[in-house]
Structures are given as C-alpha cells and as structure tokens.
Amino acid sequence: MAGKDYYETLGLSEGASAGEIKKAYRELARRYHPDANPDDPDAEERFKEISEAYQILSDPEKRQQYDRMRKAGAGFGRGGFGGGPAGGGARPGGGAGWQEVDLEDLEDLGGMGGLGDLFSSIFGQRRPRGERAPQPRRGADRRVDVRVSFDVAARGGEVTLPVPMEEECPRCEGRGNEPGTPVQNCPRCGGTGQVSLMQGGFAVQRPCPRCYGRGTLVQTPCRECGGDGSVRRRKRIKVRIPAGTSDGDRIRLRGKGEPGTAGGPPGDLFLTVRVKGDRFFRRDGLDVHCTVPINVVQAMLGAKIRVRTVHGQKAELSIPPGTQGGTRFRLRGQGVRRDDEVGDQIVEIQIEVPEELSDEERVLVEELARSRSFRK
C-alpha cells in the first residue's frame, strides 16, 4: 500500500462518516486477517496498514490532526504523499516522489496541532534521522517478598536479600552466540537492526522483527544463555528495614530492578515486608503485648521482676501484693518506635502453680490453708 494515505487504505473519501469508516475497516480486516490468509505473506502487512488507518480515522481528534497535515502543502498531496500540493508533483510509486521524513521535525510545523505526538502514538518512539541503535528503555520493576524477624521489624536493621535478576550473559557479552563462532548478518535488516516501513507515506524506522534489533542471527547459541544474551542470577542486595515496619509494608529501592536496555536506566525493586512471629511478643500497632509468669508467693507477697523489651533491654516491673492472674501492667514508652511516635508494652501476669511440693512445702501450705485470712 506504499503511496496511499489512510483514506485510500480504507477505500474511502475524505468526507467519510464515522459509520462508513467502521464498516470499511470491518470488511477489510476480515478479508486480510492473517488467520484467513495463511498462504499470503503480504496479508499481515496489509492487515497492519488497515488497522493503523482505522486507529487514526476512528479517533476524531487524531483524524482532525491528520486532515490538517494532508492539507499542509508540499509533500502532503491529497492523492498521496511525496509530491507537491494536491494534484501536482511526482506521485507515489514513481520513485522520485517519496521522501524520508524525520518525525521529530513534525513538531516544528506551525498550526499542526502536535503532530509529533500523533505520529509518536502511531509508530512508537521517535528517533533522529539516521539513528540506527534502539532507543534506551527503562528496565522492568521487580516485586519481591522479604521475611524479617520481629525484632528487626520493630527496631530496624539491615538484611541481605537474594533477588533473581536478568543480567547480560558474561560468556557471550549479550551477543547470544557461542564465543568464537561466526554470526550471520540479518538478511531482513542488513545488519542494522532496523527496518524502514512505509506508514501513510512516511519512512519509519522500527526494530527488525527477525533479529529483534540485534542486527545478527545466532547460528551457534551460547551454551550459557541459550542464545538469549542474558542469564538469570541471584543478586544479593542489602536492604535497610526502618524501625516500626509492619507486616505488609512496602519498601521501594530505586534503580535496583531489572537492568535497562540500550543504555536505559534500571527499574525499581519493590519489597513487601513479611514479619515473622515471635514466641514472646505480640504486636498491636505500636504497642507490644507479652505474658510473664510469676509464682504464687510473688503474687501473694508482691515482687520486683525484670521484663524483656523489644529494644533488647530489660525493664523493672513492680508486682503489688495480691496480684491476680490476668492482671495487666503498662510499661510506657517501651513499645515500637516509628518516626516520632512510640507505643507501650503491655505485660499480662500469669500465675504458675507448682505441680509437685516437697514435704516441707506441703506442711507450710497446709498451715496457710488453715489460717483465717486464707479461708476468706
């Protein structure tokens, strides 16, 4: 379809209605769909041209911009592109009429309504004339769960995390072929890694679909990467866990994701924190709860005990005489610290009763049981 504009691609006039555009697209798409033409190598290219034409003409804003471009003067004749104004100059297909247009230059055409953005949306990334290398692309983001202990989540700390990452194959240096073996220039792009496609009268550079932009075809694949040019490695990354981190919190590490291509920046690494349980502590927001056992005598007479805190130290707690099992005491400021806030530690008392008594202990307990105060 070289040399025909989008209206000609769909077999329509410039004044076609939205309904006529839709009807023409459906008929042509059914006729030239690659699945319906398995033996026709040109059907897929024709189908792409039809789809691109419909993409522009079915969008009122893009169609308006496109129509203004067709009327812009030299190089944009109504009957096709590459000649003079409508009705004059060389016509497409004759050789002399075609001209390669830098999509970047379209932004400089006055009153064109942002046609650089229009063609960017149709044809992908813009690149200066003559540039063959693929455009830099940002690497993909990665999402990984990281399991940390209760203490590290509460107090903060550093953990080392093994993360599987795609890296350039060190054996073939990303080329994909076994070192020392010959490679063949891609016959489709001639080794440039780019192909020139005529889209609506414009020569547009795109990565070669056969060699994926490499410019070469691998004959003997690298035995380490299998010809992919990249390998998956476990990369060990040190991560700082902030104090007060809760289960399910996310941490973003900029630039620690998959590497970019063609000099593009790496992606980011997103960590979802999973906090392991603790035998002693339970957490409720910034407060922590624990259960501390004492014996019967301590509960009856009172005592001073030392209780472990989440900060790795011990705090003194006074148990008053006559304390009952299940009584709770609050250690203020001994909970989790997060930014400028700090919680408390809630200590629940559990009274332990001895399972066995010596003869002497039994005599003392029996005397206590006979006393008047104990029987109340």
mmCIF file of C-alpha atoms in Angstrom:
data_model
loop_
_atom_site.group_PDB
_atom_site.id
_atom_site.type_symbol
_atom_site.label_atom_id
_atom_site.label_comp_id
_atom_site.label_asym_id
_atom_site.label_seq_id
_atom_site.Cartn_x
_atom_site.Cartn_y
_atom_site.Cartn_z
ATOM 1 C CA MET A 1 0.000 0.000 0.000
ATOM 2 C CA ALA A 2 3.008 2.274 -0.383
ATOM 3 C CA GLY A 3 1.965 5.701 -1.561
ATOM 4 C CA LYS A 4 -1.646 5.645 -0.411
ATOM 5 C CA ASP A 5 -2.919 7.622 2.507
ATOM 6 C CA TYR A 6 -5.210 6.348 5.265
ATOM 7 C CA TYR A 7 -8.405 7.219 3.406
ATOM 8 C CA GLU A 8 -7.178 5.324 0.342
ATOM 9 C CA THR A 9 -6.097 2.433 2.578
ATOM 10 C CA LEU A 10 -9.724 2.005 3.663
ATOM 11 C CA GLY A 11 -11.101 2.890 0.219
ATOM 12 C CA LEU A 12 -12.875 5.990 1.476
ATOM 13 C CA SER A 13 -13.189 9.644 0.589
ATOM 14 C CA GLU A 14 -12.049 12.414 2.910
ATOM 15 C CA GLY A 15 -15.649 13.191 3.871
ATOM 16 C CA ALA A 16 -16.465 9.622 5.007
ATOM 17 C CA SER A 17 -18.643 9.382 8.101
ATOM 18 C CA ALA A 18 -17.674 7.522 11.278
ATOM 19 C CA GLY A 19 -20.086 4.747 10.339
ATOM 20 C CA GLU A 20 -18.556 4.370 6.885
ATOM 21 C CA ILE A 21 -15.061 4.216 8.382
ATOM 22 C CA LYS A 22 -16.104 1.490 10.804
ATOM 23 C CA LYS A 23 -17.879 -0.523 8.114
ATOM 24 C CA ALA A 24 -14.937 -0.321 5.709
ATOM 25 C CA TYR A 25 -12.491 -1.367 8.418
ATOM 26 C CA ARG A 26 -14.552 -4.419 9.408
ATOM 27 C CA GLU A 27 -14.851 -5.629 5.821
ATOM 28 C CA LEU A 28 -11.158 -5.163 5.039
ATOM 29 C CA ALA A 29 -9.994 -6.597 8.372
ATOM 30 C CA ARG A 30 -11.999 -9.787 7.762
ATOM 31 C CA ARG A 31 -10.658 -10.046 4.229
ATOM 32 C CA TYR A 32 -6.968 -9.539 5.087
ATOM 33 C CA HIS A 33 -6.726 -11.082 8.548
ATOM 34 C CA PRO A 34 -3.559 -13.275 8.666
ATOM 35 C CA ASP A 35 -5.549 -16.243 10.016
ATOM 36 C CA ALA A 36 -7.769 -16.114 6.942
ATOM 37 C CA ASN A 37 -4.766 -15.872 4.599
ATOM 38 C CA PRO A 38 -2.153 -18.341 5.883
ATOM 39 C CA ASP A 39 -0.574 -18.695 2.417
ATOM 40 C CA ASP A 40 -0.385 -14.967 1.643
ATOM 41 C CA PRO A 41 2.808 -13.397 3.094
ATOM 42 C CA ASP A 42 1.554 -9.880 2.272
ATOM 43 C CA ALA A 43 -1.722 -10.243 4.145
ATOM 44 C CA GLU A 44 -0.227 -9.488 7.554
ATOM 45 C CA GLU A 45 1.372 -6.248 6.354
ATOM 46 C CA ARG A 46 -1.864 -5.229 4.653
ATOM 47 C CA PHE A 47 -3.800 -6.002 7.840
ATOM 48 C CA LYS A 48 -1.435 -3.791 9.857
ATOM 49 C CA GLU A 49 -1.926 -0.897 7.433
ATOM 50 C CA ILE A 50 -5.694 -1.254 7.648
ATOM 51 C CA SER A 51 -5.576 -1.330 11.459
ATOM 52 C CA GLU A 52 -3.344 1.741 11.640
ATOM 53 C CA ALA A 53 -5.586 3.653 9.264
ATOM 54 C CA TYR A 54 -8.631 2.813 11.354
ATOM 55 C CA GLN A 55 -6.817 3.752 14.571
ATOM 56 C CA ILE A 56 -6.306 7.293 13.293
ATOM 57 C CA LEU A 57 -9.513 7.892 11.355
ATOM 58 C CA SER A 58 -11.790 6.472 14.052
ATOM 59 C CA ASP A 59 -10.441 8.924 16.631
ATOM 60 C CA PRO A 60 -11.985 12.375 15.998
ATOM 61 C CA GLU A 61 -9.038 14.302 17.446
ATOM 62 C CA LYS A 62 -6.361 12.295 15.620
ATOM 63 C CA ARG A 63 -8.368 12.428 12.408
ATOM 64 C CA GLN A 64 -8.612 16.213 12.633
ATOM 65 C CA GLN A 65 -4.845 16.490 13.102
ATOM 66 C CA TYR A 66 -4.252 14.088 10.224
ATOM 67 C CA ASP A 67 -6.562 16.027 7.901
ATOM 68 C CA ARG A 68 -4.699 19.255 8.668
ATOM 69 C CA MET A 69 -1.429 17.533 7.849
ATOM 70 C CA ARG A 70 -2.744 16.363 4.452
ATOM 71 C CA LYS A 71 -3.644 19.948 3.598
ATOM 72 C CA ALA A 72 -0.366 21.421 4.865
ATOM 73 C CA GLY A 73 1.136 21.904 1.400
ATOM 74 C CA ALA A 74 4.214 20.468 -0.328
ATOM 75 C CA GLY A 75 4.850 16.829 0.362
ATOM 76 C CA PHE A 76 1.285 16.194 1.571
ATOM 77 C CA GLY A 77 -0.856 15.883 -1.581
ATOM 78 C CA ARG A 78 -4.377 14.537 -1.243
ATOM 79 C CA GLY A 79 -3.711 11.743 -3.670
ATOM 80 C CA GLY A 80 -0.732 10.583 -1.684
ATOM 81 C CA PHE A 81 2.460 11.816 -0.042
ATOM 82 C CA GLY A 82 5.758 12.818 -1.505
ATOM 83 C CA GLY A 83 4.605 15.022 -4.397
ATOM 84 C CA GLY A 84 3.743 18.682 -4.482
ATOM 85 C CA PRO A 85 0.435 20.193 -3.420
ATOM 86 C CA ALA A 86 -2.778 18.408 -4.251
ATOM 87 C CA GLY A 87 -2.817 17.408 -7.874
ATOM 88 C CA GLY A 88 0.834 18.275 -8.660
ATOM 89 C CA GLY A 89 4.322 16.868 -8.439
ATOM 90 C CA ALA A 90 5.562 13.309 -8.646
ATOM 91 C CA ARG A 91 3.141 10.660 -7.431
ATOM 92 C CA PRO A 92 3.911 7.809 -5.023
ATOM 93 C CA GLY A 93 5.262 4.718 -6.623
ATOM 94 C CA GLY A 94 7.251 6.640 -9.221
ATOM 95 C CA GLY A 95 10.387 6.735 -7.100
ATOM 96 C CA ALA A 96 11.131 10.451 -7.211
ATOM 97 C CA GLY A 97 8.098 11.404 -5.160
ATOM 98 C CA TRP A 98 8.962 9.644 -1.909
ATOM 99 C CA GLN A 99 10.883 11.460 0.781
ATOM 100 C CA GLU A 100 12.002 10.270 4.169
ATOM 101 C CA VAL A 101 10.603 12.489 6.909
ATOM 102 C CA ASP A 102 12.101 12.966 10.352
ATOM 103 C CA LEU A 103 9.208 12.594 12.793
ATOM 104 C CA GLU A 104 10.963 14.958 15.165
ATOM 105 C CA ASP A 105 10.637 17.737 12.550
ATOM 106 C CA LEU A 106 6.859 17.470 12.523
ATOM 107 C CA GLU A 107 6.723 19.319 15.827
ATOM 108 C CA ASP A 108 8.127 22.387 14.056
ATOM 109 C CA LEU A 109 5.250 22.675 11.580
ATOM 110 C CA GLY A 110 3.143 25.626 12.684
ATOM 111 C CA GLY A 111 -0.541 25.080 13.397
ATOM 112 C CA MET A 112 -0.322 21.314 13.069
ATOM 113 C CA GLY A 113 -1.772 20.569 16.492
ATOM 114 C CA GLY A 114 1.007 18.409 17.934
ATOM 115 C CA LEU A 115 1.518 16.038 15.030
ATOM 116 C CA GLY A 116 4.779 14.858 16.547
ATOM 117 C CA ASP A 117 2.722 13.338 19.363
ATOM 118 C CA LEU A 118 0.271 11.945 16.816
ATOM 119 C CA PHE A 119 2.924 10.054 14.898
ATOM 120 C CA SER A 120 4.668 9.013 18.078
ATOM 121 C CA SER A 121 1.443 7.313 19.167
ATOM 122 C CA ILE A 122 1.133 5.584 15.775
ATOM 123 C CA PHE A 123 4.682 4.495 15.160
ATOM 124 C CA GLY A 124 6.228 4.280 18.610
ATOM 125 C CA GLN A 125 9.346 6.092 19.841
ATOM 126 C CA ARG A 126 10.672 8.890 17.641
ATOM 127 C CA ARG A 127 14.353 8.932 16.766
ATOM 128 C CA PRO A 128 16.531 11.333 14.803
ATOM 129 C CA ARG A 129 17.149 10.661 11.129
ATOM 130 C CA GLY A 130 19.913 8.148 10.534
ATOM 131 C CA GLU A 131 19.999 6.780 14.059
ATOM 132 C CA ARG A 132 20.073 3.003 13.964
ATOM 133 C CA ALA A 133 20.559 1.986 17.557
ATOM 134 C CA PRO A 134 17.448 1.037 19.570
ATOM 135 C CA GLN A 135 16.097 3.703 21.873
ATOM 136 C CA PRO A 136 17.152 3.375 25.531
ATOM 137 C CA ARG A 137 14.482 1.602 27.514
ATOM 138 C CA ARG A 138 13.989 1.539 31.257
ATOM 139 C CA GLY A 139 14.336 -1.841 32.898
ATOM 140 C CA ALA A 140 11.367 -3.659 34.384
ATOM 141 C CA ASP A 141 10.368 -3.267 38.013
ATOM 142 C CA ARG A 142 10.625 -6.269 40.313
ATOM 143 C CA ARG A 143 8.391 -7.194 43.234
ATOM 144 C CA VAL A 144 9.761 -9.465 45.945
ATOM 145 C CA ASP A 145 8.648 -10.529 49.433
ATOM 146 C CA VAL A 146 11.241 -10.167 52.197
ATOM 147 C CA ARG A 147 10.834 -12.014 55.508
ATOM 148 C CA VAL A 148 12.298 -10.347 58.578
ATOM 149 C CA SER A 149 12.303 -11.192 62.260
ATOM 150 C CA PHE A 150 10.001 -9.489 64.748
ATOM 151 C CA ASP A 151 12.977 -7.754 66.376
ATOM 152 C CA VAL A 152 14.319 -6.335 63.073
ATOM 153 C CA ALA A 153 10.876 -5.051 62.093
ATOM 154 C CA ALA A 154 10.427 -3.390 65.487
ATOM 155 C CA ARG A 155 13.902 -1.931 65.979
ATOM 156 C CA GLY A 156 15.028 -1.620 62.374
ATOM 157 C CA GLY A 157 18.101 -3.199 60.863
ATOM 158 C CA GLU A 158 19.811 -4.349 57.699
ATOM 159 C CA VAL A 159 19.076 -7.620 55.926
ATOM 160 C CA THR A 160 20.664 -9.224 52.870
ATOM 161 C CA LEU A 161 18.158 -10.349 50.273
ATOM 162 C CA PRO A 162 18.876 -12.709 47.343
ATOM 163 C CA VAL A 163 16.908 -11.458 44.319
ATOM 164 C CA PRO A 164 16.808 -13.255 40.936
ATOM 165 C CA MET A 165 17.714 -10.762 38.189
ATOM 166 C CA GLU A 166 18.251 -10.795 34.422
ATOM 167 C CA GLU A 167 21.859 -9.855 33.647
ATOM 168 C CA GLU A 168 23.931 -9.654 30.495
ATOM 169 C CA CYS A 169 25.435 -13.059 29.798
ATOM 170 C CA PRO A 170 29.112 -12.849 30.819
ATOM 171 C CA ARG A 171 30.105 -15.588 28.394
ATOM 172 C CA CYS A 172 28.795 -14.040 25.165
ATOM 173 C CA GLU A 173 28.584 -10.441 26.476
ATOM 174 C CA GLY A 174 24.959 -10.237 25.459
ATOM 175 C CA ARG A 175 25.507 -11.245 21.808
ATOM 176 C CA GLY A 176 23.781 -14.605 22.142
ATOM 177 C CA ASN A 177 26.323 -16.648 20.168
ATOM 178 C CA GLU A 178 28.964 -19.028 21.492
ATOM 179 C CA PRO A 179 32.260 -17.076 21.690
ATOM 180 C CA GLY A 180 34.457 -17.686 18.660
ATOM 181 C CA THR A 181 31.597 -18.837 16.444
ATOM 182 C CA PRO A 182 30.520 -16.847 13.382
ATOM 183 C CA VAL A 183 27.332 -14.826 13.270
ATOM 184 C CA GLN A 184 25.220 -14.028 10.246
ATOM 185 C CA ASN A 185 24.035 -10.556 9.401
ATOM 186 C CA CYS A 186 20.272 -10.465 9.464
ATOM 187 C CA PRO A 187 19.116 -10.642 5.819
ATOM 188 C CA ARG A 188 15.995 -8.629 6.540
ATOM 189 C CA CYS A 189 17.646 -5.518 8.006
ATOM 190 C CA GLY A 190 21.120 -5.951 6.517
ATOM 191 C CA GLY A 191 22.740 -5.978 9.960
ATOM 192 C CA THR A 192 21.440 -2.568 11.032
ATOM 193 C CA GLY A 193 18.876 -3.942 13.498
ATOM 194 C CA GLN A 194 16.299 -1.563 11.990
ATOM 195 C CA VAL A 195 13.816 -1.824 9.154
ATOM 196 C CA SER A 196 12.179 1.003 7.253
ATOM 197 C CA LEU A 197 8.418 0.751 6.986
ATOM 198 C CA MET A 198 6.225 2.962 4.833
ATOM 199 C CA GLN A 199 3.359 4.113 7.027
ATOM 200 C CA GLY A 200 0.915 6.531 5.448
ATOM 201 C CA GLY A 201 3.635 7.816 3.149
ATOM 202 C CA PHE A 202 6.398 8.125 5.764
ATOM 203 C CA ALA A 203 9.541 6.036 6.089
ATOM 204 C CA VAL A 204 9.637 4.985 9.743
ATOM 205 C CA GLN A 205 12.484 3.118 11.390
ATOM 206 C CA ARG A 206 11.467 0.204 13.611
ATOM 207 C CA PRO A 207 13.444 -2.604 15.328
ATOM 208 C CA CYS A 208 13.827 -5.553 12.993
ATOM 209 C CA PRO A 209 11.253 -8.236 13.915
ATOM 210 C CA ARG A 210 13.524 -11.074 12.762
ATOM 211 C CA CYS A 211 16.690 -10.299 14.742
ATOM 212 C CA TYR A 212 14.900 -8.294 17.483
ATOM 213 C CA GLY A 213 17.068 -5.254 16.790
ATOM 214 C CA ARG A 214 20.421 -7.041 17.198
ATOM 215 C CA GLY A 215 21.338 -6.953 13.519
ATOM 216 C CA THR A 216 22.683 -10.512 13.601
ATOM 217 C CA LEU A 217 21.268 -14.021 13.647
ATOM 218 C CA VAL A 218 22.786 -16.525 16.071
ATOM 219 C CA GLN A 219 23.920 -19.734 14.382
ATOM 220 C CA THR A 220 25.582 -21.369 17.391
ATOM 221 C CA PRO A 221 23.760 -20.290 20.562
ATOM 222 C CA CYS A 222 25.806 -19.533 23.647
ATOM 223 C CA ARG A 223 25.779 -22.585 25.884
ATOM 224 C CA GLU A 224 25.332 -20.471 28.999
ATOM 225 C CA CYS A 225 22.362 -18.319 27.964
ATOM 226 C CA GLY A 226 20.972 -20.441 25.136
ATOM 227 C CA GLY A 227 21.153 -17.538 22.718
ATOM 228 C CA ASP A 228 19.103 -15.093 24.786
ATOM 229 C CA GLY A 229 22.069 -12.878 25.582
ATOM 230 C CA SER A 230 21.014 -12.705 29.231
ATOM 231 C CA VAL A 231 21.104 -15.025 32.212
ATOM 232 C CA ARG A 232 19.182 -15.121 35.446
ATOM 233 C CA ARG A 233 21.355 -14.643 38.512
ATOM 234 C CA ARG A 234 20.699 -14.348 42.216
ATOM 235 C CA LYS A 235 21.856 -10.915 43.201
ATOM 236 C CA ARG A 236 22.405 -10.222 46.891
ATOM 237 C CA ILE A 237 21.044 -6.828 47.895
ATOM 238 C CA LYS A 238 21.386 -5.175 51.290
ATOM 239 C CA VAL A 239 18.135 -3.650 52.489
ATOM 240 C CA ARG A 240 17.645 -1.249 55.360
ATOM 241 C CA ILE A 241 14.435 -2.071 57.267
ATOM 242 C CA PRO A 242 13.105 1.052 59.027
ATOM 243 C CA ALA A 243 12.190 0.819 62.713
ATOM 244 C CA GLY A 244 8.497 0.209 63.245
ATOM 245 C CA THR A 245 7.956 -1.640 59.964
ATOM 246 C CA SER A 246 4.672 -3.570 59.926
ATOM 247 C CA ASP A 247 3.730 -6.737 58.122
ATOM 248 C CA GLY A 248 2.686 -5.857 54.561
ATOM 249 C CA ASP A 249 4.630 -2.577 54.388
ATOM 250 C CA ARG A 250 6.321 -1.869 51.051
ATOM 251 C CA ILE A 251 9.834 -0.569 50.510
ATOM 252 C CA ARG A 252 10.944 0.912 47.178
ATOM 253 C CA LEU A 253 14.578 0.635 46.133
ATOM 254 C CA ARG A 254 15.150 2.891 43.151
ATOM 255 C CA GLY A 255 17.410 1.534 40.435
ATOM 256 C CA LYS A 256 17.562 -1.978 41.907
ATOM 257 C CA GLY A 257 15.205 -3.622 39.417
ATOM 258 C CA GLU A 258 15.931 -5.221 36.051
ATOM 259 C CA PRO A 259 18.688 -3.526 34.019
ATOM 260 C CA GLY A 260 17.653 -1.259 31.162
ATOM 261 C CA THR A 261 18.443 -1.872 27.514
ATOM 262 C CA ALA A 262 20.462 0.254 25.106
ATOM 263 C CA GLY A 263 21.771 2.363 27.972
ATOM 264 C CA GLY A 264 18.370 2.843 29.585
ATOM 265 C CA PRO A 265 18.068 3.193 33.376
ATOM 266 C CA PRO A 266 17.287 0.165 35.542
ATOM 267 C CA GLY A 267 13.848 -0.370 37.013
ATOM 268 C CA ASP A 268 12.946 -0.267 40.695
ATOM 269 C CA LEU A 269 12.714 -3.041 43.252
ATOM 270 C CA PHE A 270 9.557 -3.142 45.368
ATOM 271 C CA LEU A 271 9.785 -5.169 48.581
ATOM 272 C CA THR A 272 6.779 -6.366 50.540
ATOM 273 C CA VAL A 273 7.811 -6.983 54.155
ATOM 274 C CA ARG A 274 6.591 -10.162 55.847
ATOM 275 C CA VAL A 275 7.230 -10.125 59.600
ATOM 276 C CA LYS A 276 7.827 -13.451 61.328
ATOM 277 C CA GLY A 277 6.010 -14.228 64.554
ATOM 278 C CA ASP A 278 7.729 -14.097 67.954
ATOM 279 C CA ARG A 279 7.368 -16.508 70.876
ATOM 280 C CA PHE A 280 7.252 -13.761 73.467
ATOM 281 C CA PHE A 281 5.897 -10.603 71.850
ATOM 282 C CA ARG A 282 2.649 -9.858 70.047
ATOM 283 C CA ARG A 283 2.177 -6.546 68.289
ATOM 284 C CA ASP A 284 -0.863 -4.298 68.070
ATOM 285 C CA GLY A 285 0.029 -1.155 66.156
ATOM 286 C CA LEU A 286 2.872 0.459 68.083
ATOM 287 C CA ASP A 287 2.014 -1.400 71.300
ATOM 288 C CA VAL A 288 3.509 -4.780 72.088
ATOM 289 C CA HIS A 289 1.970 -7.412 74.346
ATOM 290 C CA CYS A 290 3.642 -10.173 76.311
ATOM 291 C CA THR A 291 2.781 -12.671 79.035
ATOM 292 C CA VAL A 292 5.086 -13.011 82.063
ATOM 293 C CA PRO A 293 4.779 -15.908 84.548
ATOM 294 C CA ILE A 294 5.261 -15.405 88.329
ATOM 295 C CA ASN A 295 4.880 -17.900 91.177
ATOM 296 C CA VAL A 296 2.196 -17.959 93.853
ATOM 297 C CA VAL A 297 4.411 -16.409 96.525
ATOM 298 C CA GLN A 298 5.330 -13.479 94.266
ATOM 299 C CA ALA A 299 1.680 -12.928 93.529
ATOM 300 C CA MET A 300 0.739 -13.057 97.232
ATOM 301 C CA LEU A 301 3.588 -11.044 98.708
ATOM 302 C CA GLY A 302 4.467 -8.822 95.731
ATOM 303 C CA ALA A 303 7.833 -8.667 93.985
ATOM 304 C CA LYS A 304 10.028 -6.780 91.567
ATOM 305 C CA ILE A 305 10.679 -8.575 88.291
ATOM 306 C CA ARG A 306 12.650 -7.734 85.134
ATOM 307 C CA VAL A 307 10.849 -7.939 81.794
ATOM 308 C CA ARG A 308 12.440 -8.158 78.339
ATOM 309 C CA THR A 309 11.501 -5.348 75.932
ATOM 310 C CA VAL A 310 11.548 -5.104 72.133
ATOM 311 C CA HIS A 311 14.565 -2.815 72.388
ATOM 312 C CA GLY A 312 16.786 -5.652 73.571
ATOM 313 C CA GLN A 313 16.929 -4.443 77.175
ATOM 314 C CA LYS A 314 15.067 -5.312 80.383
ATOM 315 C CA ALA A 315 12.713 -3.067 82.312
ATOM 316 C CA GLU A 316 11.859 -3.383 86.004
ATOM 317 C CA LEU A 317 8.209 -4.025 86.878
ATOM 318 C CA SER A 318 6.771 -3.867 90.413
ATOM 319 C CA ILE A 319 4.205 -6.567 91.206
ATOM 320 C CA PRO A 320 1.975 -5.430 94.108
ATOM 321 C CA PRO A 321 0.888 -7.951 96.808
ATOM 322 C CA GLY A 322 -2.269 -9.869 95.980
ATOM 323 C CA THR A 323 -1.876 -9.642 92.202
ATOM 324 C CA GLN A 324 -4.316 -11.907 90.375
ATOM 325 C CA GLY A 325 -3.650 -13.911 87.240
ATOM 326 C CA GLY A 326 -4.564 -11.975 84.074
ATOM 327 C CA THR A 327 -3.691 -8.571 85.585
ATOM 328 C CA ARG A 328 -2.093 -6.263 83.044
ATOM 329 C CA PHE A 329 0.588 -3.674 83.612
ATOM 330 C CA ARG A 330 1.723 -0.969 81.195
ATOM 331 C CA LEU A 331 5.370 -0.113 80.606
ATOM 332 C CA ARG A 332 5.123 3.299 78.971
ATOM 333 C CA GLY A 333 7.425 4.085 76.101
ATOM 334 C CA GLN A 334 8.649 0.502 75.785
ATOM 335 C CA GLY A 335 6.693 -0.312 72.631
ATOM 336 C CA VAL A 336 7.622 0.117 68.968
ATOM 337 C CA ARG A 337 9.122 3.425 67.872
ATOM 338 C CA ARG A 338 8.173 4.763 64.444
ATOM 339 C CA ASP A 339 9.195 8.233 63.391
ATOM 340 C CA ASP A 340 8.174 10.494 66.287
ATOM 341 C CA GLU A 341 5.727 8.060 67.859
ATOM 342 C CA VAL A 342 6.307 5.302 70.394
ATOM 343 C CA GLY A 343 3.989 2.685 71.829
ATOM 344 C CA ASP A 344 3.804 0.943 75.205
ATOM 345 C CA GLN A 345 4.473 -2.580 76.355
ATOM 346 C CA ILE A 346 1.513 -4.378 77.918
ATOM 347 C CA VAL A 347 2.556 -7.092 80.378
ATOM 348 C CA GLU A 348 -0.045 -9.696 81.371
ATOM 349 C CA ILE A 349 0.657 -11.679 84.528
ATOM 350 C CA GLN A 350 0.291 -15.431 84.549
ATOM 351 C CA ILE A 351 0.476 -17.180 87.932
ATOM 352 C CA GLU A 352 2.197 -20.536 87.824
ATOM 353 C CA VAL A 353 1.194 -23.156 90.384
ATOM 354 C CA PRO A 354 3.817 -25.817 91.179
ATOM 355 C CA GLU A 355 2.809 -29.316 90.118
ATOM 356 C CA GLU A 356 4.717 -31.010 92.982
ATOM 357 C CA LEU A 357 5.588 -29.941 96.568
ATOM 358 C CA SER A 358 8.257 -31.162 98.940
ATOM 359 C CA ASP A 359 7.177 -32.400 102.394
ATOM 360 C CA GLU A 360 8.269 -29.147 103.992
ATOM 361 C CA GLU A 361 6.448 -27.067 101.378
ATOM 362 C CA ARG A 362 3.307 -29.117 101.847
ATOM 363 C CA VAL A 363 3.328 -28.511 105.630
ATOM 364 C CA LEU A 364 3.669 -24.757 105.101
ATOM 365 C CA VAL A 365 0.877 -24.655 102.540
ATOM 366 C CA GLU A 366 -1.434 -26.679 104.794
ATOM 367 C CA GLU A 367 -0.787 -24.276 107.664
ATOM 368 C CA LEU A 368 -1.600 -21.392 105.318
ATOM 369 C CA ALA A 369 -4.783 -23.105 104.252
ATOM 370 C CA ARG A 370 -5.917 -23.397 107.915
ATOM 371 C CA SER A 371 -5.310 -19.709 108.603
ATOM 372 C CA ARG A 372 -8.340 -17.430 108.886
ATOM 373 C CA SER A 373 -7.137 -14.888 106.289
ATOM 374 C CA PHE A 374 -6.563 -17.534 103.632
ATOM 375 C CA ARG A 375 -10.015 -19.113 104.110
ATOM 376 C CA LYS A 376 -11.828 -15.844 103.315
#
